PDB file of C-alpha atoms in Angstrom:
ATOM      1  CA  MET Q 202      37.208 134.951  99.087  1.00  0.00           C
ATOM      2  CA  VAL Q 203      38.594 131.356  97.320  1.00  0.00           C
ATOM      3  CA  ASN Q 204      36.687 128.627  98.916  1.00  0.00           C
ATOM      4  CA  ARG Q 205      39.504 126.187 100.119  1.00  0.00           C
ATOM      5  CA  LEU Q 206      39.331 124.566 103.412  1.00  0.00           C
ATOM      6  CA  PHE Q 207      42.989 125.038 104.270  1.00  0.00           C
ATOM      7  CA  ARG Q 208      45.489 127.385 102.809  1.00  0.00           C
ATOM      8  CA  THR Q 209      48.724 128.567 104.363  1.00  0.00           C
ATOM      9  CA  PHE Q 210      51.758 130.946 104.098  1.00  0.00           C
ATOM     10  CA  PHE Q 211      54.746 130.308 105.689  1.00  0.00           C
ATOM     11  CA  ILE Q 212      57.235 133.465 106.676  1.00  0.00           C
ATOM     12  CA  PHE Q 213      60.668 132.286 106.611  1.00  0.00           C
ATOM     13  CA  LEU Q 214      63.022 133.629 108.425  1.00  0.00           C
ATOM     14  CA  THR Q 215      66.624 132.747 110.144  1.00  0.00           C
ATOM     15  CA  LEU Q 216      67.721 134.216 113.527  1.00  0.00           C
ATOM     16  CA  PHE Q 217      71.399 134.180 112.975  1.00  0.00           C
ATOM     17  CA  VAL Q 218      73.795 132.715 115.485  1.00  0.00           C
ATOM     18  CA  ASN Q 219      77.342 134.366 115.170  1.00  0.00           C
ATOM     19  CA  ILE Q 220      77.770 134.768 111.235  1.00  0.00           C
ATOM     20  CA  SER Q 221      75.513 132.793 109.259  1.00  0.00           C
ATOM     21  CA  TYR Q 222      73.869 133.111 105.669  1.00  0.00           C
ATOM     22  CA  ALA Q 223      71.113 130.965 104.163  1.00  0.00           C
ATOM     23  CA  GLN Q 224      73.785 129.809 101.621  1.00  0.00           C
ATOM     24  CA  GLU Q 225      77.183 128.988 103.092  1.00  0.00           C
ATOM     25  CA  ILE Q 226      79.936 131.716 102.469  1.00  0.00           C
ATOM     26  CA  VAL Q 227      83.522 130.316 102.340  1.00  0.00           C
ATOM     27  CA  ASN Q 228      85.027 133.491 100.839  1.00  0.00           C
ATOM     28  CA  GLY Q 229      88.163 131.754 101.268  1.00  0.00           C
ATOM     29  CA  SER Q 230      90.176 134.114  98.995  1.00  0.00           C
ATOM     30  CA  PHE Q 231      89.073 137.191 101.032  1.00  0.00           C
ATOM     31  CA  GLU Q 232      87.701 138.987  97.873  1.00  0.00           C
ATOM     32  CA  LEU Q 233      84.417 139.806  98.965  1.00  0.00           C
ATOM     33  CA  LYS Q 234      85.039 142.754 101.308  1.00  0.00           C
ATOM     34  CA  SER Q 235      83.233 144.089 104.429  1.00  0.00           C
ATOM     35  CA  GLY Q 236      82.816 146.797 106.195  1.00  0.00           C
ATOM     36  CA  LYS Q 237      81.630 145.188 109.224  1.00  0.00           C
ATOM     37  CA  SER Q 238      84.638 142.526 109.495  1.00  0.00           C
ATOM     38  CA  ILE Q 239      87.597 141.872 107.950  1.00  0.00           C
ATOM     39  CA  SER Q 240      86.229 140.157 104.843  1.00  0.00           C
ATOM     40  CA  ARG Q 241      82.453 138.821 104.495  1.00  0.00           C
ATOM     41  CA  GLY Q 242      81.856 136.066 106.482  1.00  0.00           C
ATOM     42  CA  TRP Q 243      84.941 136.130 108.688  1.00  0.00           C
ATOM     43  CA  LYS Q 244      85.519 137.468 112.237  1.00  0.00           C
ATOM     44  CA  MET Q 245      88.798 137.731 114.075  1.00  0.00           C
ATOM     45  CA  SER Q 246      89.510 137.169 118.094  1.00  0.00           C
ATOM     46  CA  SER Q 247      92.764 138.231 119.567  1.00  0.00           C
ATOM     47  CA  GLN Q 248      93.942 137.356 123.276  1.00  0.00           C
ATOM     48  CA  SER Q 249      96.503 140.219 122.602  1.00  0.00           C
ATOM     49  CA  PRO Q 250      95.973 143.732 121.053  1.00  0.00           C
ATOM     50  CA  SER Q 251      99.613 143.503 119.691  1.00  0.00           C
ATOM     51  CA  TYR Q 252      98.196 141.177 117.020  1.00  0.00           C
ATOM     52  CA  LEU Q 253      97.117 142.707 113.613  1.00  0.00           C
ATOM     53  CA  ILE Q 254      94.867 140.453 111.416  1.00  0.00           C
ATOM     54  CA  ARG Q 255      94.113 142.915 107.989  1.00  0.00           C
ATOM     55  CA  LEU Q 256      93.924 142.020 104.357  1.00  0.00           C
ATOM     56  CA  ASP Q 257      96.924 142.821 102.213  1.00  0.00           C
ATOM     57  CA  SER Q 258      96.517 143.564  98.497  1.00  0.00           C
ATOM     58  CA  GLY Q 259     100.218 143.176  97.731  1.00  0.00           C
ATOM     59  CA  ASN Q 260     100.679 139.165  98.940  1.00  0.00           C
ATOM     60  CA  ALA Q 261      97.790 137.639  97.575  1.00  0.00           C
ATOM     61  CA  TYR Q 262      98.227 134.287  96.288  1.00  0.00           C
ATOM     62  CA  ARG Q 263      94.886 134.040  94.402  1.00  0.00           C
ATOM     63  CA  GLY Q 264      93.070 137.060  93.253  1.00  0.00           C
ATOM     64  CA  LYS Q 265      93.428 140.574  95.067  1.00  0.00           C
ATOM     65  CA  TYR Q 266      93.640 140.013  98.616  1.00  0.00           C
ATOM     66  CA  ALA Q 267      95.387 137.891 101.192  1.00  0.00           C
ATOM     67  CA  LEU Q 268      94.677 137.739 105.128  1.00  0.00           C
ATOM     68  CA  ARG Q 269      97.860 139.171 106.781  1.00  0.00           C
ATOM     69  CA  PHE Q 270      99.077 138.344 110.225  1.00  0.00           C
ATOM     70  CA  ALA Q 271     101.348 140.659 112.505  1.00  0.00           C
ATOM     71  CA  ALA Q 272     102.570 140.720 115.728  1.00  0.00           C
ATOM     72  CA  ALA Q 273     103.257 144.344 116.589  1.00  0.00           C
ATOM     73  CA  ASP Q 274     105.051 143.537 119.861  1.00  0.00           C
ATOM     74  CA  THR Q 275     107.287 140.450 119.944  1.00  0.00           C
ATOM     75  CA  SER Q 276     107.639 140.499 123.578  1.00  0.00           C
ATOM     76  CA  LYS Q 277     104.036 139.487 124.521  1.00  0.00           C
ATOM     77  CA  PRO Q 278     103.500 136.159 122.700  1.00  0.00           C
ATOM     78  CA  SER Q 279     100.052 135.233 122.640  1.00  0.00           C
ATOM     79  CA  SER Q 280      97.207 133.923 119.908  1.00  0.00           C
ATOM     80  CA  ALA Q 281      94.900 135.155 117.569  1.00  0.00           C
ATOM     81  CA  PHE Q 282      92.136 133.799 115.193  1.00  0.00           C
ATOM     82  CA  ALA Q 283      90.615 134.720 112.161  1.00  0.00           C
ATOM     83  CA  TYR Q 284      87.363 132.134 112.106  1.00  0.00           C
ATOM     84  CA  ASN Q 285      84.317 131.415 109.898  1.00  0.00           C
ATOM     85  CA  SER Q 286      81.697 128.948 110.169  1.00  0.00           C
ATOM     86  CA  TYR Q 287      79.505 126.138 108.564  1.00  0.00           C
ATOM     87  CA  GLY Q 288      76.077 124.586 109.364  1.00  0.00           C
ATOM     88  CA  LEU Q 289      75.075 126.676 112.175  1.00  0.00           C
ATOM     89  CA  THR Q 290      71.171 126.946 110.728  1.00  0.00           C
ATOM     90  CA  SER Q 291      71.337 123.320 109.365  1.00  0.00           C
ATOM     91  CA  ALA Q 292      70.476 120.295 110.935  1.00  0.00           C
ATOM     92  CA  LYS Q 293      72.444 118.130 108.044  1.00  0.00           C
ATOM     93  CA  PRO Q 294      74.751 115.494 109.422  1.00  0.00           C
ATOM     94  CA  ILE Q 295      78.426 115.851 108.849  1.00  0.00           C
ATOM     95  CA  SER Q 296      80.682 113.190 108.628  1.00  0.00           C
ATOM     96  CA  THR Q 297      83.850 114.276 107.096  1.00  0.00           C
ATOM     97  CA  ILE Q 298      85.481 117.914 107.435  1.00  0.00           C
ATOM     98  CA  GLU Q 299      88.650 119.094 105.454  1.00  0.00           C
ATOM     99  CA  ILE Q 300      89.858 122.644 105.603  1.00  0.00           C
ATOM    100  CA  SER Q 301      92.879 123.349 103.089  1.00  0.00           C
ATOM    101  CA  GLY Q 302      94.640 126.546 102.051  1.00  0.00           C
ATOM    102  CA  ARG Q 303      98.007 128.136 101.392  1.00  0.00           C
ATOM    103  CA  ILE Q 304     100.113 130.128 103.864  1.00  0.00           C
ATOM    104  CA  LYS Q 305     103.030 132.110 103.696  1.00  0.00           C
ATOM    105  CA  LEU Q 306     105.864 132.737 106.608  1.00  0.00           C
ATOM    106  CA  ALA Q 307     107.949 135.793 106.492  1.00  0.00           C
ATOM    107  CA  HIS Q 308     110.234 133.998 109.116  1.00  0.00           C
ATOM    108  CA  SER Q 309     111.322 130.606 109.927  1.00  0.00           C
ATOM    109  CA  ALA Q 310     108.995 130.706 112.700  1.00  0.00           C
ATOM    110  CA  ASP Q 311     107.859 126.795 113.120  1.00  0.00           C
ATOM    111  CA  SER Q 312     104.212 126.480 113.595  1.00  0.00           C
ATOM    112  CA  ALA Q 313     103.426 130.011 113.425  1.00  0.00           C
ATOM    113  CA  LEU Q 314     100.316 129.893 111.386  1.00  0.00           C
ATOM    114  CA  GLY Q 315      97.780 127.091 110.786  1.00  0.00           C
ATOM    115  CA  PHE Q 316      93.985 126.026 110.196  1.00  0.00           C
ATOM    116  CA  PHE Q 317      91.829 124.916 112.644  1.00  0.00           C
ATOM    117  CA  ILE Q 318      88.382 123.135 113.001  1.00  0.00           C
ATOM    118  CA  GLN Q 319      86.435 123.549 116.044  1.00  0.00           C
ATOM    119  CA  SER Q 320      83.242 121.823 117.426  1.00  0.00           C
ATOM    120  CA  LEU Q 321      80.188 124.036 118.143  1.00  0.00           C
ATOM    121  CA  SER Q 322      80.698 123.226 122.027  1.00  0.00           C
ATOM    122  CA  GLY Q 323      84.070 124.703 122.024  1.00  0.00           C
ATOM    123  CA  ARG Q 324      85.366 121.685 123.548  1.00  0.00           C
ATOM    124  CA  LYS Q 325      87.140 120.093 120.570  1.00  0.00           C
ATOM    125  CA  ILE Q 326      89.342 121.820 118.325  1.00  0.00           C
ATOM    126  CA  PHE Q 327      91.791 120.289 115.731  1.00  0.00           C
ATOM    127  CA  THR Q 328      94.762 122.115 113.801  1.00  0.00           C
ATOM    128  CA  ALA Q 329      97.656 121.841 111.159  1.00  0.00           C
ATOM    129  CA  PHE Q 330     100.371 124.427 111.085  1.00  0.00           C
ATOM    130  CA  ALA Q 331     102.854 125.370 108.496  1.00  0.00           C
ATOM    131  CA  LYS Q 332     106.393 124.209 109.172  1.00  0.00           C
ATOM    132  CA  VAL Q 333     109.115 125.674 106.884  1.00  0.00           C
ATOM    133  CA  GLU Q 334     112.507 125.212 106.241  1.00  0.00           C
ATOM    134  CA  PRO Q 335     114.862 128.478 105.822  1.00  0.00           C
ATOM    135  CA  SER Q 336     114.624 128.035 101.861  1.00  0.00           C
ATOM    136  CA  GLN Q 337     110.809 128.116 101.912  1.00  0.00           C
ATOM    137  CA  ILE Q 338     110.605 131.285 103.573  1.00  0.00           C
ATOM    138  CA  ASN Q 339     108.196 133.864 101.522  1.00  0.00           C
ATOM    139  CA  GLU Q 340     107.227 130.931  99.408  1.00  0.00           C
ATOM    140  CA  TRP Q 341     103.187 130.040  99.717  1.00  0.00           C
ATOM    141  CA  GLN Q 342     102.712 126.156 100.967  1.00  0.00           C
ATOM    142  CA  GLN Q 343      99.583 124.231 101.107  1.00  0.00           C
ATOM    143  CA  VAL Q 344      98.302 123.068 104.840  1.00  0.00           C
ATOM    144  CA  THR Q 345      95.533 120.727 105.213  1.00  0.00           C
ATOM    145  CA  VAL Q 346      93.413 119.476 108.378  1.00  0.00           C
ATOM    146  CA  LYS Q 347      91.016 116.702 108.234  1.00  0.00           C
ATOM    147  CA  TYR Q 348      88.509 115.391 110.936  1.00  0.00           C
ATOM    148  CA  THR Q 349      85.932 112.473 110.874  1.00  0.00           C
ATOM    149  CA  VAL Q 350      83.313 113.046 112.955  1.00  0.00           C
ATOM    150  CA  ASP Q 351      82.580 110.665 115.525  1.00  0.00           C
ATOM    151  CA  ALA Q 352      79.181 108.631 114.295  1.00  0.00           C
ATOM    152  CA  ARG Q 353      78.223 108.520 118.080  1.00  0.00           C
ATOM    153  CA  GLN Q 354      78.298 112.532 118.461  1.00  0.00           C
ATOM    154  CA  PRO Q 355      77.323 113.839 115.002  1.00  0.00           C
ATOM    155  CA  TRP Q 356      77.838 117.398 114.223  1.00  0.00           C
ATOM    156  CA  SER Q 357      76.006 119.497 112.011  1.00  0.00           C
ATOM    157  CA  GLY Q 358      77.836 122.838 112.394  1.00  0.00           C
ATOM    158  CA  PHE Q 359      81.275 123.704 113.197  1.00  0.00           C
ATOM    159  CA  TYR Q 360      83.655 126.825 113.398  1.00  0.00           C
ATOM    160  CA  TYR Q 361      86.810 127.133 111.145  1.00  0.00           C
ATOM    161  CA  GLY Q 362      89.447 129.253 110.356  1.00  0.00           C
ATOM    162  CA  ILE Q 363      93.350 130.287 110.867  1.00  0.00           C
ATOM    163  CA  ILE Q 364      95.182 130.274 114.103  1.00  0.00           C
ATOM    164  CA  PHE Q 365      98.344 132.375 114.772  1.00  0.00           C
ATOM    165  CA  ASN Q 366     100.149 131.605 117.920  1.00  0.00           C
ATOM    166  CA  LYS Q 367     103.690 132.982 117.898  1.00  0.00           C
ATOM    167  CA  PRO Q 368     105.296 136.607 117.282  1.00  0.00           C
ATOM    168  CA  ALA Q 369     105.439 136.358 113.631  1.00  0.00           C
ATOM    169  CA  LEU Q 370     104.604 137.663 109.899  1.00  0.00           C
ATOM    170  CA  ALA Q 371     102.420 135.420 108.004  1.00  0.00           C
ATOM    171  CA  TRP Q 372      99.842 135.045 105.239  1.00  0.00           C
ATOM    172  CA  ALA Q 373      96.539 133.228 104.586  1.00  0.00           C
ATOM    173  CA  ASP Q 374      94.826 132.670 101.328  1.00  0.00           C
ATOM    174  CA  ASP Q 375      92.995 130.728  98.933  1.00  0.00           C
ATOM    175  CA  ILE Q 376      91.128 128.650 101.678  1.00  0.00           C
ATOM    176  CA  THR Q 377      88.593 125.771 100.568  1.00  0.00           C
ATOM    177  CA  VAL Q 378      85.951 123.944 102.613  1.00  0.00           C
ATOM    178  CA  LYS Q 379      85.182 120.201 101.824  1.00  0.00           C
ATOM    179  CA  ILE Q 380      81.802 118.676 103.413  1.00  0.00           C
ATOM    180  CA  ASN Q 381      81.315 114.938 103.418  1.00  0.00           C
ATOM    181  CA  GLY Q 382      83.874 115.003 100.204  1.00  0.00           C
ATOM    182  CA  ARG Q 383      81.911 117.910  98.566  1.00  0.00           C
ATOM    183  CA  LEU Q 384      83.763 121.129  97.760  1.00  0.00           C
ATOM    184  CA  ILE Q 385      81.484 124.236  99.345  1.00  0.00           C
ATOM    185  CA  ILE Q 386      81.159 126.637  96.563  1.00  0.00           C
ATOM    186  CA  ASP Q 387      80.380 130.295  96.821  1.00  0.00           C
ATOM    187  CA  PRO Q 388      77.100 131.489  94.695  1.00  0.00           C
ATOM    188  CA  GLU Q 389      78.412 133.292  91.679  1.00  0.00           C
ATOM    189  CA  ASN Q 390      76.151 136.368  92.084  1.00  0.00           C
ATOM    190  CA  PHE Q 391      78.120 137.290  95.495  1.00  0.00           C
ATOM    191  CA  TYR Q 392      81.151 138.060  93.293  1.00  0.00           C
ATOM    192  CA  LYS Q 393      80.123 138.434  89.820  1.00  0.00           C
ATOM    193  CA  GLU Q 394      78.095 141.371  88.029  1.00  0.00           C
ATOM    194  CA  PRO Q 395      74.854 140.929  86.430  1.00  0.00           C
ATOM    195  CA  THR Q 396      75.052 140.268  82.185  1.00  0.00           C
ATOM    196  CA  ALA Q 397      73.332 142.843  80.173  1.00  0.00           C
ATOM    197  CA  GLY Q 398      71.338 139.451  79.256  1.00  0.00           C
ATOM    198  CA  SER Q 399      70.333 139.294  82.921  1.00  0.00           C
ATOM    199  CA  ILE Q 400      69.331 142.837  83.417  1.00  0.00           C
ATOM    200  CA  SER Q 401      67.271 143.045  80.050  1.00  0.00           C
ATOM    201  CA  TRP Q 402      65.578 139.715  81.453  1.00  0.00           C
ATOM    202  CA  LEU Q 403      64.644 141.273  84.903  1.00  0.00           C
ATOM    203  CA  ASN Q 404      63.462 144.310  83.168  1.00  0.00           C
ATOM    204  CA  GLN Q 405      61.037 142.596  81.156  1.00  0.00           C
ATOM    205  CA  HIS Q 406      59.497 140.516  84.295  1.00  0.00           C
ATOM    206  CA  LEU Q 407      59.393 143.303  86.595  1.00  0.00           C
ATOM    207  CA  SER Q 408      56.222 143.618  88.312  1.00  0.00           C
ATOM    208  CA  PRO Q 409      55.772 147.347  90.281  1.00  0.00           C
ATOM    209  CA  LEU Q 410      54.527 148.017  93.444  1.00  0.00           C
ATOM    210  CA  THR Q 411      52.935 151.314  94.133  1.00  0.00           C
ATOM    211  CA  SER Q 412      53.827 151.011  97.762  1.00  0.00           C
ATOM    212  CA  VAL Q 413      55.196 148.502 100.158  1.00  0.00           C
ATOM    213  CA  ARG Q 414      52.567 149.336 103.012  1.00  0.00           C
ATOM    214  CA  VAL Q 415      49.293 148.272 103.773  1.00  0.00           C
ATOM    215  CA  GLN Q 416      46.608 150.045 101.761  1.00  0.00           C
ATOM    216  CA  PRO Q 417      43.294 149.433 100.562  1.00  0.00           C
ATOM    217  CA  ASN Q 418      44.166 149.375  96.764  1.00  0.00           C
ATOM    218  CA  HIS Q 419      45.249 146.087  95.513  1.00  0.00           C
ATOM    219  CA  THR Q 420      45.587 146.607  91.811  1.00  0.00           C
ATOM    220  CA  ASP Q 421      49.463 146.753  91.699  1.00  0.00           C
ATOM    221  CA  MET Q 422      49.333 143.136  93.542  1.00  0.00           C
ATOM    222  CA  GLY Q 423      47.754 141.416  90.262  1.00  0.00           C
ATOM    223  CA  ALA Q 424      50.985 139.340  89.624  1.00  0.00           C
ATOM    224  CA  VAL Q 425      51.235 138.299  93.343  1.00  0.00           C
ATOM    225  CA  GLY Q 426      47.742 137.127  93.104  1.00  0.00           C
ATOM    226  CA  LYS Q 427      48.545 135.484  89.918  1.00  0.00           C
ATOM    227  CA  TRP Q 428      51.252 133.435  91.096  1.00  0.00           C
ATOM    228  CA  CYS Q 429      49.644 132.147  94.157  1.00  0.00           C
ATOM    229  CA  ASP Q 430      45.836 131.814  92.763  1.00  0.00           C
ATOM    230  CA  LYS Q 431      45.780 127.950  92.619  1.00  0.00           C
ATOM    231  CA  ALA Q 432      48.546 127.340  95.598  1.00  0.00           C
ATOM    232  CA  THR Q 433      47.312 126.175  99.209  1.00  0.00           C
ATOM    233  CA  ILE Q 434      50.953 126.828 100.662  1.00  0.00           C
ATOM    234  CA  VAL Q 435      52.726 130.176  99.655  1.00  0.00           C
ATOM    235  CA  GLY Q 436      56.541 130.771 101.351  1.00  0.00           C
ATOM    236  CA  ILE Q 437      57.554 134.312 102.231  1.00  0.00           C
ATOM    237  CA  GLY Q 438      61.137 135.072 102.101  1.00  0.00           C
ATOM    238  CA  GLU Q 439      63.397 138.559 101.400  1.00  0.00           C
ATOM    239  CA  PRO Q 440      66.147 139.306  99.025  1.00  0.00           C
ATOM    240  CA  THR Q 441      68.228 139.826 102.149  1.00  0.00           C
ATOM    241  CA  HIS Q 442      67.706 139.721 105.848  1.00  0.00           C
ATOM    242  CA  GLY Q 443      66.862 142.942 107.558  1.00  0.00           C
ATOM    243  CA  THR Q 444      66.405 144.872 103.852  1.00  0.00           C
ATOM    244  CA  HIS Q 445      63.642 147.581 105.226  1.00  0.00           C
ATOM    245  CA  GLU Q 446      61.597 147.515 102.270  1.00  0.00           C
ATOM    246  CA  ALA Q 447      60.856 143.932 102.338  1.00  0.00           C
ATOM    247  CA  LEU Q 448      60.201 144.030 106.141  1.00  0.00           C
ATOM    248  CA  LEU Q 449      57.600 146.562 105.530  1.00  0.00           C
ATOM    249  CA  PHE Q 450      55.901 145.011 102.920  1.00  0.00           C
ATOM    250  CA  LYS Q 451      55.220 141.630 104.600  1.00  0.00           C
ATOM    251  CA  PRO Q 452      52.250 143.164 106.500  1.00  0.00           C
ATOM    252  CA  ARG Q 453      50.710 144.492 103.142  1.00  0.00           C
ATOM    253  CA  LEU Q 454      51.420 140.845 101.369  1.00  0.00           C
ATOM    254  CA  LEU Q 455      49.702 139.366 104.281  1.00  0.00           C
ATOM    255  CA  GLU Q 456      46.802 141.432 104.460  1.00  0.00           C
ATOM    256  CA  TYR Q 457      46.559 140.726 100.541  1.00  0.00           C
ATOM    257  CA  LEU Q 458      46.746 137.019 101.421  1.00  0.00           C
ATOM    258  CA  VAL Q 459      44.105 136.672 103.669  1.00  0.00           C
ATOM    259  CA  THR Q 460      41.392 139.096 102.495  1.00  0.00           C
ATOM    260  CA  LYS Q 461      41.906 138.577  98.942  1.00  0.00           C
ATOM    261  CA  LYS Q 462      43.021 135.336  98.486  1.00  0.00           C
ATOM    262  CA  GLY Q 463      41.291 133.256 101.365  1.00  0.00           C
ATOM    263  CA  PHE Q 464      44.404 131.959 103.484  1.00  0.00           C
ATOM    264  CA  ASN Q 465      43.589 131.760 106.974  1.00  0.00           C
ATOM    265  CA  THR Q 466      46.840 130.256 108.716  1.00  0.00           C
ATOM    266  CA  ILE Q 467      50.104 131.476 109.223  1.00  0.00           C
ATOM    267  CA  ALA Q 468      53.375 129.446 110.280  1.00  0.00           C
ATOM    268  CA  LEU Q 469      56.449 131.119 111.418  1.00  0.00           C
ATOM    269  CA  GLU Q 470      59.638 129.542 111.100  1.00  0.00           C
ATOM    270  CA  GLU Q 471      62.330 129.026 114.064  1.00  0.00           C
ATOM    271  CA  VAL Q 472      65.897 128.062 114.310  1.00  0.00           C
ATOM    272  CA  ILE Q 473      66.693 124.613 114.598  1.00  0.00           C
ATOM    273  CA  PRO Q 474      67.800 124.642 118.309  1.00  0.00           C
ATOM    274  CA  THR Q 475      64.632 126.013 119.380  1.00  0.00           C
ATOM    275  CA  CYS Q 476      62.365 123.643 117.294  1.00  0.00           C
ATOM    276  CA  ASP Q 477      64.187 120.470 118.763  1.00  0.00           C
ATOM    277  CA  LYS Q 478      63.278 121.894 122.266  1.00  0.00           C
ATOM    278  CA  MET Q 479      59.811 122.562 121.274  1.00  0.00           C
ATOM    279  CA  ASN Q 480      59.556 119.112 119.631  1.00  0.00           C
ATOM    280  CA  ASP Q 481      60.720 117.457 122.980  1.00  0.00           C
ATOM    281  CA  LEU Q 482      58.293 119.474 125.012  1.00  0.00           C
ATOM    282  CA  LEU Q 483      55.738 118.492 122.563  1.00  0.00           C
ATOM    283  CA  ASN Q 484      56.356 114.775 123.129  1.00  0.00           C
ATOM    284  CA  SER Q 485      56.895 114.827 126.756  1.00  0.00           C
ATOM    285  CA  ASN Q 486      54.626 114.823 129.897  1.00  0.00           C
ATOM    286  CA  PRO Q 487      51.717 117.526 128.497  1.00  0.00           C
ATOM    287  CA  ARG Q 488      52.216 119.226 131.766  1.00  0.00           C
ATOM    288  CA  LEU Q 489      55.628 120.440 130.501  1.00  0.00           C
ATOM    289  CA  ILE Q 490      53.679 122.468 127.618  1.00  0.00           C
ATOM    290  CA  LYS Q 491      52.120 124.529 129.875  1.00  0.00           C
ATOM    291  CA  ASP Q 492      54.907 125.221 132.254  1.00  0.00           C
ATOM    292  CA  SER Q 493      57.680 125.557 129.710  1.00  0.00           C
ATOM    293  CA  LEU Q 494      56.515 125.790 126.027  1.00  0.00           C
ATOM    294  CA  PHE Q 495      54.885 129.267 126.382  1.00  0.00           C
ATOM    295  CA  ARG Q 496      58.203 130.688 128.380  1.00  0.00           C
ATOM    296  CA  MET Q 497      60.471 130.357 125.807  1.00  0.00           C
ATOM    297  CA  SER Q 498      61.272 133.228 123.471  1.00  0.00           C
ATOM    298  CA  PHE Q 499      59.808 132.029 120.222  1.00  0.00           C
ATOM    299  CA  TYR Q 500      59.706 134.230 117.107  1.00  0.00           C
ATOM    300  CA  LYS Q 501      62.193 137.047 118.336  1.00  0.00           C
ATOM    301  CA  LEU Q 502      61.982 138.982 114.944  1.00  0.00           C
ATOM    302  CA  TRP Q 503      57.903 138.906 115.322  1.00  0.00           C
TER     303      TRP Q 503
END
């Protein structure tokens, strides 16, 4: 055992609300396809089954796909949304928001398609719609919606997307998001294949494991032991949330760190709203801790 007074390892988890990632994903050109939604990071909500929202490979402004909005039954006007989110797992304050993109209308239906920003509470929504003249039909135009957050009521996250509110045929593409003046850019590894050099480097630095399950033999854990030999705090994550093998390996890694490396404290991450409630209780009347703190559903995944 390593003779250290205090050694801690953190288990980093993110419990999602709606759709969120450790890295914000705009996917504004809808190039990242998904089998679970219209396009990775995007979901849709329609007040009428007559509205159809689909990827369209024949009308893209940039890349291979645009998002196509169509009303199958024009006698039942309603509304539909395609939406994404920003900052649902962050506490970083937001002062300005700018959503911009390209919209194309097949008919001269005024204000048929536009962009929106909505507060997490759902009480505030800000929109900017495309308005076209007959000469602009089937031509891409840029539409932008901006919002400055009230400093007295700061935001850390919000919903944004495309709103479709009239029977029409239209497309949206090339959506960008700016937060506090900074453009949010998707990580390159989400849409680019690894290079031969990257694969070669990976093969040279691999440390194979014989098993991801707990076992008495730790000889294949040598690389892990070397990495954390002088550490007092070790953070444990996963390549993707929910990967089966990563979850199986965590108990083995915890057992190894405790029995072979002398770690004696575990700290589990929680979502920010729950942590805020915990902090309020810990800084209030001590009697509230017993009555309320332990009734909260902490660490749902554990």
